[in-house]
Amino acid sequence: MMTAGVAAAEVTFSGTANFGYNDTDPTTGASVGAAFSDIDLNIAFSQELNNGYTAAASFEFDVANADQGASFNASDAVISLTNADSGIHYGDTKHGAENAWSAVGSMDNDDFRVAKNEMVTRADMTFGGAKIGISLGDDTNISGTEKDYISLGITGSAGAFSYALAHQNENTATLDPVDNLAATQLATTGVRVSTTLGGATVALGYAKNDNGGSTGIEVSYPMGALTTTASYVQEGAASAENKWDVKVAYAEGALGVTVATDESQDWNVDVSYDMGNGMNLFVGADDGGKDTYAGVSYDLGGGASLLASYANDSDNDDTDDEVGAKDYKEGMTFQLSFAF
């Protein structure tokens, strides 16, 4: 990272560069060997003002496959003005409800809109110990016909309990093709409460939209190196299936193991092992064993690393090349990475 500044102003640069070879087309699974590369440059500006506020802006430049400027894209642009208790953010930032909400188990009806390549305006403030965020967003190009989306999130604590409230209005029928599906257009309300009992973290939640309600309970209990998390969600819609999830995570020394399953037997197993001298091994099976992967990474120091991996996506549904817990590319991959 490089930093330049005058007085209290600060400009920082950071980024990553990856170069490698992969032998599989992720869409079809066909054997098609090709080199690949991507470069990300992150730039952030900040300035401390005299009244306790900080003005800041940040964005990212993305270059895919060494395109040499033919397709040079900027993303994740955000401008903000904040102090210790409040702030306003504009750009590719989280909606108010999204910023506050955390699901309790696998709920069907908590589809709060997720910001993705959208221009969002969010104001945050603290009032009576509660953190309140309200946002306005618009990602359509149909001037005068769209219905903007308004989103509200409130988080705080009362005694031993933590709480979250979230709400979004019904919004435009024009979908963002990147990330927002039909359910995220619906007016949605959610409430969540959590506390600690006898060493276990217990959370209760309820979320409702026009499709029905979801009522969930989740318990997470650590026992030394082992942490077990279980949840159950009752769905209110007549045709909906109630859901349960169980996850067991073990971390001790060089070994890490996570095993999870649900009512549909969509199980996964992910294992990591620190082999020493900067070398780490990762193996696993996801999507009920349909996807499998193995990889070895080697830390070269100074932010550089080497990766060799193999991943199998049996039904080619991971078209974005994100197989398993490490998001490996399908097929055999060799990759050299740098972080600056």
mmCIF file of C-alpha atoms in Angstrom:
data_model
loop_
_atom_site.group_PDB
_atom_site.id
_atom_site.type_symbol
_atom_site.label_atom_id
_atom_site.label_comp_id
_atom_site.label_asym_id
_atom_site.label_seq_id
_atom_site.Cartn_x
_atom_site.Cartn_y
_atom_site.Cartn_z
ATOM 1 C CA MET A 1 0.000 0.000 0.000
ATOM 2 C CA MET A 2 1.267 3.499 -0.872
ATOM 3 C CA THR A 3 0.129 6.626 0.955
ATOM 4 C CA ALA A 4 0.498 10.293 0.026
ATOM 5 C CA GLY A 5 -0.848 13.204 2.051
ATOM 6 C CA VAL A 6 -0.850 16.941 2.708
ATOM 7 C CA ALA A 7 -1.859 18.091 6.208
ATOM 8 C CA ALA A 8 -4.733 15.790 7.304
ATOM 9 C CA ALA A 9 -5.579 14.700 3.759
ATOM 10 C CA GLU A 10 -4.741 11.131 2.808
ATOM 11 C CA VAL A 11 -4.737 9.216 -0.459
ATOM 12 C CA THR A 12 -4.123 5.457 -0.422
ATOM 13 C CA PHE A 13 -3.510 3.008 -3.232
ATOM 14 C CA SER A 14 -3.822 -0.769 -2.951
ATOM 15 C CA GLY A 15 -4.577 -3.598 -5.303
ATOM 16 C CA THR A 16 -4.151 -7.145 -6.514
ATOM 17 C CA ALA A 17 -2.846 -8.780 -9.680
ATOM 18 C CA ASN A 18 -3.458 -12.392 -10.726
ATOM 19 C CA PHE A 19 -2.039 -14.353 -13.637
ATOM 20 C CA GLY A 20 -2.640 -18.007 -14.363
ATOM 21 C CA TYR A 21 -3.724 -20.875 -16.579
ATOM 22 C CA ASN A 22 -7.004 -22.816 -16.488
ATOM 23 C CA ASP A 23 -8.018 -25.770 -18.657
ATOM 24 C CA THR A 24 -11.853 -25.771 -18.463
ATOM 25 C CA ASP A 25 -14.741 -23.680 -19.800
ATOM 26 C CA PRO A 26 -16.943 -23.132 -16.692
ATOM 27 C CA THR A 27 -20.163 -22.797 -18.727
ATOM 28 C CA THR A 28 -19.918 -26.071 -20.650
ATOM 29 C CA GLY A 29 -17.264 -28.039 -18.765
ATOM 30 C CA ALA A 30 -15.377 -28.493 -22.042
ATOM 31 C CA SER A 31 -11.593 -28.802 -22.051
ATOM 32 C CA VAL A 32 -10.414 -25.412 -23.291
ATOM 33 C CA GLY A 33 -7.039 -24.311 -21.970
ATOM 34 C CA ALA A 34 -6.302 -20.603 -21.741
ATOM 35 C CA ALA A 35 -4.261 -18.076 -19.794
ATOM 36 C CA PHE A 36 -6.138 -15.508 -17.710
ATOM 37 C CA SER A 37 -5.369 -12.405 -15.688
ATOM 38 C CA ASP A 38 -7.072 -9.697 -13.682
ATOM 39 C CA ILE A 39 -5.841 -6.531 -12.025
ATOM 40 C CA ASP A 40 -7.665 -4.470 -9.392
ATOM 41 C CA LEU A 41 -6.536 -1.010 -8.305
ATOM 42 C CA ASN A 42 -8.239 0.503 -5.251
ATOM 43 C CA ILE A 43 -7.960 4.233 -4.613
ATOM 44 C CA ALA A 44 -9.238 5.944 -1.461
ATOM 45 C CA PHE A 45 -9.219 9.600 -0.442
ATOM 46 C CA SER A 46 -9.996 11.017 2.997
ATOM 47 C CA GLN A 47 -9.841 14.441 4.617
ATOM 48 C CA GLU A 48 -10.430 15.298 8.265
ATOM 49 C CA LEU A 49 -12.516 18.457 8.554
ATOM 50 C CA ASN A 50 -12.382 21.003 11.371
ATOM 51 C CA ASN A 51 -15.871 20.178 12.726
ATOM 52 C CA GLY A 52 -15.208 16.527 13.554
ATOM 53 C CA TYR A 53 -16.367 15.170 10.211
ATOM 54 C CA THR A 54 -14.331 13.155 7.719
ATOM 55 C CA ALA A 55 -14.912 13.461 3.978
ATOM 56 C CA ALA A 56 -13.970 10.373 1.999
ATOM 57 C CA ALA A 57 -14.252 8.819 -1.448
ATOM 58 C CA SER A 58 -13.129 5.489 -2.857
ATOM 59 C CA PHE A 59 -13.405 3.441 -6.040
ATOM 60 C CA GLU A 60 -11.844 0.474 -7.824
ATOM 61 C CA PHE A 61 -10.404 0.063 -11.308
ATOM 62 C CA ASP A 62 -10.772 -3.427 -12.807
ATOM 63 C CA VAL A 63 -8.793 -4.773 -15.744
ATOM 64 C CA ALA A 64 -9.736 -8.272 -16.940
ATOM 65 C CA ASN A 65 -7.426 -10.441 -19.054
ATOM 66 C CA ALA A 66 -4.877 -7.637 -19.518
ATOM 67 C CA ASP A 67 -7.253 -5.763 -21.830
ATOM 68 C CA GLN A 68 -4.780 -2.891 -22.201
ATOM 69 C CA GLY A 69 -7.447 -0.227 -21.776
ATOM 70 C CA ALA A 70 -9.992 -1.508 -24.297
ATOM 71 C CA SER A 71 -12.320 -2.375 -21.411
ATOM 72 C CA PHE A 72 -11.212 -0.424 -18.343
ATOM 73 C CA ASN A 73 -14.025 -0.444 -15.761
ATOM 74 C CA ALA A 74 -14.482 1.529 -12.563
ATOM 75 C CA SER A 75 -16.649 0.053 -9.788
ATOM 76 C CA ASP A 76 -17.513 0.291 -6.080
ATOM 77 C CA ALA A 77 -17.468 4.106 -6.120
ATOM 78 C CA VAL A 78 -18.603 5.650 -2.793
ATOM 79 C CA ILE A 79 -18.527 9.205 -1.429
ATOM 80 C CA SER A 80 -19.142 9.772 2.295
ATOM 81 C CA LEU A 81 -19.236 12.421 4.996
ATOM 82 C CA THR A 82 -19.131 10.917 8.503
ATOM 83 C CA ASN A 83 -18.420 11.588 12.163
ATOM 84 C CA ALA A 84 -18.536 9.360 15.242
ATOM 85 C CA ASP A 85 -22.347 9.307 15.400
ATOM 86 C CA SER A 86 -23.698 9.976 11.914
ATOM 87 C CA GLY A 87 -22.906 10.081 8.236
ATOM 88 C CA ILE A 88 -24.145 10.134 4.681
ATOM 89 C CA HIS A 89 -22.967 7.737 1.959
ATOM 90 C CA TYR A 90 -23.586 7.890 -1.788
ATOM 91 C CA GLY A 91 -22.670 5.305 -4.394
ATOM 92 C CA ASP A 92 -22.271 1.518 -4.390
ATOM 93 C CA THR A 93 -23.051 1.208 -0.673
ATOM 94 C CA LYS A 94 -25.454 -0.947 1.341
ATOM 95 C CA HIS A 95 -29.147 -0.167 1.678
ATOM 96 C CA GLY A 96 -30.452 0.681 5.156
ATOM 97 C CA ALA A 97 -32.213 -2.665 5.692
ATOM 98 C CA GLU A 98 -29.345 -4.645 4.162
ATOM 99 C CA ASN A 99 -26.865 -2.923 6.482
ATOM 100 C CA ALA A 100 -28.872 -3.877 9.596
ATOM 101 C CA TRP A 101 -30.369 -7.285 8.794
ATOM 102 C CA SER A 102 -28.936 -10.722 9.464
ATOM 103 C CA ALA A 103 -31.073 -13.784 8.707
ATOM 104 C CA VAL A 104 -31.988 -16.304 11.395
ATOM 105 C CA GLY A 105 -31.554 -19.592 9.545
ATOM 106 C CA SER A 106 -32.557 -20.094 5.901
ATOM 107 C CA MET A 107 -35.533 -17.738 5.687
ATOM 108 C CA ASP A 108 -37.584 -17.507 2.491
ATOM 109 C CA ASN A 109 -39.159 -14.125 3.102
ATOM 110 C CA ASP A 110 -36.308 -11.846 4.187
ATOM 111 C CA ASP A 111 -35.261 -10.883 0.657
ATOM 112 C CA PHE A 112 -34.075 -7.385 1.419
ATOM 113 C CA ARG A 113 -32.624 -5.738 -1.636
ATOM 114 C CA VAL A 114 -28.853 -6.179 -1.903
ATOM 115 C CA ALA A 115 -26.902 -3.299 -3.426
ATOM 116 C CA LYS A 116 -24.912 -4.353 -6.466
ATOM 117 C CA ASN A 117 -23.638 -1.801 -8.977
ATOM 118 C CA GLU A 118 -26.378 0.601 -7.867
ATOM 119 C CA MET A 119 -26.344 4.249 -6.836
ATOM 120 C CA VAL A 120 -27.621 4.333 -3.245
ATOM 121 C CA THR A 121 -27.922 7.309 -0.892
ATOM 122 C CA ARG A 122 -27.871 6.265 2.796
ATOM 123 C CA ALA A 123 -27.970 8.464 5.879
ATOM 124 C CA ASP A 124 -26.862 6.996 9.237
ATOM 125 C CA MET A 125 -27.438 8.450 12.692
ATOM 126 C CA THR A 126 -27.380 7.413 16.357
ATOM 127 C CA PHE A 127 -30.409 8.185 18.479
ATOM 128 C CA GLY A 128 -30.984 6.987 22.034
ATOM 129 C CA GLY A 129 -28.350 4.270 21.650
ATOM 130 C CA ALA A 130 -29.903 2.935 18.444
ATOM 131 C CA LYS A 131 -28.124 3.111 15.093
ATOM 132 C CA ILE A 132 -30.546 4.145 12.341
ATOM 133 C CA GLY A 133 -29.903 3.985 8.613
ATOM 134 C CA ILE A 134 -32.307 5.079 5.876
ATOM 135 C CA SER A 135 -31.560 4.863 2.181
ATOM 136 C CA LEU A 136 -32.957 5.763 -1.217
ATOM 137 C CA GLY A 137 -31.906 3.960 -4.378
ATOM 138 C CA ASP A 138 -32.616 3.928 -8.097
ATOM 139 C CA ASP A 139 -31.056 1.570 -10.646
ATOM 140 C CA THR A 140 -33.453 2.022 -13.581
ATOM 141 C CA ASN A 141 -33.194 4.107 -16.730
ATOM 142 C CA ILE A 142 -36.915 4.640 -17.273
ATOM 143 C CA SER A 143 -37.292 8.218 -16.122
ATOM 144 C CA GLY A 144 -40.643 9.054 -14.555
ATOM 145 C CA THR A 145 -42.018 5.496 -14.498
ATOM 146 C CA GLU A 146 -39.933 3.715 -11.893
ATOM 147 C CA LYS A 147 -40.795 3.421 -8.216
ATOM 148 C CA ASP A 148 -37.707 4.177 -6.136
ATOM 149 C CA TYR A 149 -36.817 1.877 -3.294
ATOM 150 C CA ILE A 150 -36.638 3.175 0.261
ATOM 151 C CA SER A 151 -34.965 1.071 2.913
ATOM 152 C CA LEU A 152 -34.721 1.420 6.711
ATOM 153 C CA GLY A 153 -32.538 -0.399 9.227
ATOM 154 C CA ILE A 154 -32.261 -0.008 13.017
ATOM 155 C CA THR A 155 -29.838 -1.855 15.311
ATOM 156 C CA GLY A 156 -29.139 -1.543 19.026
ATOM 157 C CA SER A 157 -29.134 -3.262 22.383
ATOM 158 C CA ALA A 158 -31.346 -3.300 25.479
ATOM 159 C CA GLY A 159 -29.755 -4.938 28.489
ATOM 160 C CA ALA A 160 -28.515 -8.399 27.514
ATOM 161 C CA PHE A 161 -30.427 -8.343 24.220
ATOM 162 C CA SER A 162 -29.364 -7.097 20.796
ATOM 163 C CA TYR A 163 -31.987 -6.244 18.210
ATOM 164 C CA ALA A 164 -32.398 -5.355 14.549
ATOM 165 C CA LEU A 165 -35.392 -3.931 12.681
ATOM 166 C CA ALA A 166 -35.491 -3.692 8.903
ATOM 167 C CA HIS A 167 -38.039 -2.535 6.321
ATOM 168 C CA GLN A 168 -38.117 -1.804 2.604
ATOM 169 C CA ASN A 169 -40.965 -0.504 0.460
ATOM 170 C CA GLU A 170 -42.348 -2.158 -2.648
ATOM 171 C CA ASN A 171 -40.125 -0.891 -5.438
ATOM 172 C CA THR A 172 -39.818 -0.698 -9.202
ATOM 173 C CA ALA A 173 -40.766 -3.597 -11.461
ATOM 174 C CA THR A 174 -37.615 -3.052 -13.515
ATOM 175 C CA LEU A 175 -35.033 -5.545 -12.269
ATOM 176 C CA ASP A 176 -31.344 -4.997 -11.833
ATOM 177 C CA PRO A 177 -30.041 -7.929 -13.935
ATOM 178 C CA VAL A 178 -26.907 -8.286 -11.811
ATOM 179 C CA ASP A 179 -28.208 -9.406 -8.448
ATOM 180 C CA ASN A 180 -31.799 -8.491 -7.648
ATOM 181 C CA LEU A 181 -34.528 -11.088 -8.210
ATOM 182 C CA ALA A 182 -38.294 -10.553 -8.098
ATOM 183 C CA ALA A 183 -38.653 -11.177 -4.354
ATOM 184 C CA THR A 184 -36.384 -8.211 -3.592
ATOM 185 C CA GLN A 185 -39.025 -5.893 -5.113
ATOM 186 C CA LEU A 186 -41.607 -6.717 -2.438
ATOM 187 C CA ALA A 187 -42.376 -4.641 0.644
ATOM 188 C CA THR A 188 -40.536 -6.569 3.385
ATOM 189 C CA THR A 189 -40.266 -6.212 7.158
ATOM 190 C CA GLY A 190 -38.010 -8.102 9.551
ATOM 191 C CA VAL A 191 -37.249 -8.145 13.267
ATOM 192 C CA ARG A 192 -34.428 -10.018 15.000
ATOM 193 C CA VAL A 193 -33.469 -10.409 18.681
ATOM 194 C CA SER A 194 -30.415 -12.218 20.060
ATOM 195 C CA THR A 195 -28.799 -12.854 23.435
ATOM 196 C CA THR A 196 -26.317 -15.156 25.196
ATOM 197 C CA LEU A 197 -27.572 -17.933 27.470
ATOM 198 C CA GLY A 198 -25.192 -20.283 29.258
ATOM 199 C CA GLY A 199 -22.440 -19.676 26.716
ATOM 200 C CA ALA A 200 -24.742 -20.200 23.742
ATOM 201 C CA THR A 201 -25.805 -17.415 21.378
ATOM 202 C CA VAL A 202 -29.549 -17.602 20.706
ATOM 203 C CA ALA A 203 -31.314 -15.604 17.990
ATOM 204 C CA LEU A 204 -35.014 -15.292 17.130
ATOM 205 C CA GLY A 205 -36.248 -13.673 13.933
ATOM 206 C CA TYR A 206 -39.362 -12.968 11.912
ATOM 207 C CA ALA A 207 -39.567 -11.630 8.361
ATOM 208 C CA LYS A 208 -42.633 -11.037 6.188
ATOM 209 C CA ASN A 209 -43.453 -9.952 2.655
ATOM 210 C CA ASP A 210 -46.340 -10.592 0.232
ATOM 211 C CA ASN A 211 -45.229 -14.225 -0.159
ATOM 212 C CA GLY A 212 -45.737 -14.964 3.555
ATOM 213 C CA GLY A 213 -43.817 -14.989 6.810
ATOM 214 C CA SER A 214 -40.690 -16.769 8.066
ATOM 215 C CA THR A 215 -40.115 -17.449 11.772
ATOM 216 C CA GLY A 216 -36.656 -18.668 12.726
ATOM 217 C CA ILE A 217 -34.592 -19.695 15.741
ATOM 218 C CA GLU A 218 -30.820 -20.227 15.706
ATOM 219 C CA VAL A 219 -28.471 -21.479 18.435
ATOM 220 C CA SER A 220 -24.687 -21.368 18.260
ATOM 221 C CA TYR A 221 -22.645 -23.059 21.004
ATOM 222 C CA PRO A 222 -18.834 -23.158 21.258
ATOM 223 C CA MET A 223 -17.151 -26.076 23.056
ATOM 224 C CA GLY A 224 -13.420 -25.492 22.966
ATOM 225 C CA ALA A 225 -12.230 -25.952 19.391
ATOM 226 C CA LEU A 226 -15.703 -27.067 18.281
ATOM 227 C CA THR A 227 -18.607 -24.734 17.445
ATOM 228 C CA THR A 228 -22.039 -26.118 16.602
ATOM 229 C CA THR A 229 -24.730 -23.958 14.980
ATOM 230 C CA ALA A 230 -28.296 -25.175 14.382
ATOM 231 C CA SER A 231 -31.357 -23.348 13.086
ATOM 232 C CA TYR A 232 -34.996 -24.034 12.290
ATOM 233 C CA VAL A 233 -37.325 -21.861 10.192
ATOM 234 C CA GLN A 234 -41.088 -22.259 9.976
ATOM 235 C CA GLU A 235 -42.438 -20.877 6.722
ATOM 236 C CA GLY A 236 -45.945 -19.385 6.688
ATOM 237 C CA ALA A 237 -46.828 -20.028 3.049
ATOM 238 C CA ALA A 238 -48.974 -23.150 2.570
ATOM 239 C CA SER A 239 -46.718 -24.640 -0.118
ATOM 240 C CA ALA A 240 -43.418 -23.714 1.570
ATOM 241 C CA GLU A 241 -41.192 -26.280 3.249
ATOM 242 C CA ASN A 242 -39.906 -25.641 6.761
ATOM 243 C CA LYS A 243 -36.117 -25.570 6.909
ATOM 244 C CA TRP A 244 -33.401 -26.679 9.278
ATOM 245 C CA ASP A 245 -29.637 -26.311 9.065
ATOM 246 C CA VAL A 246 -26.796 -27.758 11.130
ATOM 247 C CA LYS A 247 -23.160 -26.720 10.900
ATOM 248 C CA VAL A 248 -20.206 -28.017 12.933
ATOM 249 C CA ALA A 249 -16.890 -26.172 12.733
ATOM 250 C CA TYR A 250 -13.618 -27.411 14.241
ATOM 251 C CA ALA A 251 -10.443 -25.324 14.415
ATOM 252 C CA GLU A 252 -7.411 -26.517 16.361
ATOM 253 C CA GLY A 253 -3.784 -25.866 15.480
ATOM 254 C CA ALA A 254 -3.131 -26.459 11.791
ATOM 255 C CA LEU A 255 -6.461 -28.192 11.091
ATOM 256 C CA GLY A 256 -9.812 -26.671 10.247
ATOM 257 C CA VAL A 257 -12.929 -28.687 9.370
ATOM 258 C CA THR A 258 -16.462 -27.482 8.622
ATOM 259 C CA VAL A 259 -19.377 -29.883 8.040
ATOM 260 C CA ALA A 260 -22.887 -28.634 7.230
ATOM 261 C CA THR A 261 -26.183 -30.120 6.087
ATOM 262 C CA ASP A 262 -29.860 -29.193 5.788
ATOM 263 C CA GLU A 263 -33.292 -30.762 5.315
ATOM 264 C CA SER A 264 -32.629 -31.327 1.598
ATOM 265 C CA GLN A 265 -29.371 -33.205 2.363
ATOM 266 C CA ASP A 266 -27.454 -30.472 0.538
ATOM 267 C CA TRP A 267 -24.367 -31.204 2.616
ATOM 268 C CA ASN A 268 -20.848 -29.869 2.319
ATOM 269 C CA VAL A 269 -17.471 -30.639 3.898
ATOM 270 C CA ASP A 270 -14.562 -28.200 3.819
ATOM 271 C CA VAL A 271 -11.104 -29.026 5.216
ATOM 272 C CA SER A 272 -8.025 -26.816 5.543
ATOM 273 C CA TYR A 273 -4.575 -27.793 6.788
ATOM 274 C CA ASP A 274 -1.550 -25.591 7.413
ATOM 275 C CA MET A 275 1.384 -27.684 6.203
ATOM 276 C CA GLY A 276 3.960 -25.199 7.472
ATOM 277 C CA ASN A 277 6.547 -23.083 5.655
ATOM 278 C CA GLY A 278 3.799 -21.004 4.043
ATOM 279 C CA MET A 279 2.011 -23.960 2.421
ATOM 280 C CA ASN A 280 -1.715 -24.632 2.948
ATOM 281 C CA LEU A 281 -3.925 -27.475 1.723
ATOM 282 C CA PHE A 282 -7.677 -27.155 1.039
ATOM 283 C CA VAL A 283 -10.061 -29.982 0.083
ATOM 284 C CA GLY A 284 -13.829 -30.239 0.106
ATOM 285 C CA ALA A 285 -17.158 -31.330 -1.344
ATOM 286 C CA ASP A 286 -20.186 -29.055 -1.743
ATOM 287 C CA ASP A 287 -23.746 -29.159 -3.138
ATOM 288 C CA GLY A 288 -24.386 -32.617 -1.697
ATOM 289 C CA GLY A 289 -21.111 -33.930 -3.098
ATOM 290 C CA LYS A 290 -21.818 -32.725 -6.653
ATOM 291 C CA ASP A 291 -18.911 -30.282 -6.497
ATOM 292 C CA THR A 292 -15.467 -31.301 -5.275
ATOM 293 C CA TYR A 293 -12.187 -29.427 -5.041
ATOM 294 C CA ALA A 294 -8.595 -29.579 -3.836
ATOM 295 C CA GLY A 295 -5.940 -26.912 -3.806
ATOM 296 C CA VAL A 296 -2.497 -26.084 -2.475
ATOM 297 C CA SER A 297 -1.303 -22.515 -1.923
ATOM 298 C CA TYR A 298 2.216 -21.353 -1.160
ATOM 299 C CA ASP A 299 3.043 -17.990 0.395
ATOM 300 C CA LEU A 300 6.028 -16.439 -1.382
ATOM 301 C CA GLY A 301 6.174 -13.490 1.014
ATOM 302 C CA GLY A 302 5.709 -9.811 0.321
ATOM 303 C CA GLY A 303 2.083 -10.311 -0.706
ATOM 304 C CA ALA A 304 2.874 -12.884 -3.427
ATOM 305 C CA SER A 305 1.493 -16.432 -3.537
ATOM 306 C CA LEU A 306 1.252 -19.488 -5.783
ATOM 307 C CA LEU A 307 -1.853 -21.650 -6.214
ATOM 308 C CA ALA A 308 -2.474 -25.043 -7.795
ATOM 309 C CA SER A 309 -6.067 -26.306 -7.666
ATOM 310 C CA TYR A 310 -8.532 -28.721 -9.211
ATOM 311 C CA ALA A 311 -12.307 -28.286 -8.986
ATOM 312 C CA ASN A 312 -15.173 -30.293 -10.449
ATOM 313 C CA ASP A 313 -18.578 -28.663 -10.981
ATOM 314 C CA SER A 314 -20.731 -31.625 -12.039
ATOM 315 C CA ASP A 315 -23.660 -29.629 -13.469
ATOM 316 C CA ASN A 316 -21.723 -26.526 -14.583
ATOM 317 C CA ASP A 317 -23.881 -24.206 -12.480
ATOM 318 C CA ASP A 318 -20.922 -22.239 -11.097
ATOM 319 C CA THR A 319 -20.512 -20.238 -14.313
ATOM 320 C CA ASP A 320 -18.738 -17.481 -12.380
ATOM 321 C CA ASP A 321 -15.917 -19.906 -11.508
ATOM 322 C CA GLU A 322 -16.523 -20.005 -7.768
ATOM 323 C CA VAL A 323 -16.441 -23.672 -6.760
ATOM 324 C CA GLY A 324 -16.265 -24.556 -3.063
ATOM 325 C CA ALA A 325 -15.269 -22.535 -0.032
ATOM 326 C CA LYS A 326 -12.179 -21.125 -1.785
ATOM 327 C CA ASP A 327 -14.054 -20.091 -4.968
ATOM 328 C CA TYR A 328 -11.786 -22.128 -7.233
ATOM 329 C CA LYS A 329 -12.071 -22.084 -11.004
ATOM 330 C CA GLU A 330 -13.466 -25.290 -12.501
ATOM 331 C CA GLY A 331 -10.825 -27.692 -13.809
ATOM 332 C CA MET A 332 -7.068 -27.488 -13.269
ATOM 333 C CA THR A 333 -5.680 -24.057 -12.386
ATOM 334 C CA PHE A 334 -2.216 -22.659 -11.772
ATOM 335 C CA GLN A 335 -2.118 -19.058 -10.541
ATOM 336 C CA LEU A 336 0.415 -16.472 -9.407
ATOM 337 C CA SER A 337 -1.033 -13.664 -7.272
ATOM 338 C CA PHE A 338 0.290 -10.383 -5.895
ATOM 339 C CA ALA A 339 -1.247 -8.072 -3.276
ATOM 340 C CA PHE A 340 0.097 -4.535 -3.042
#
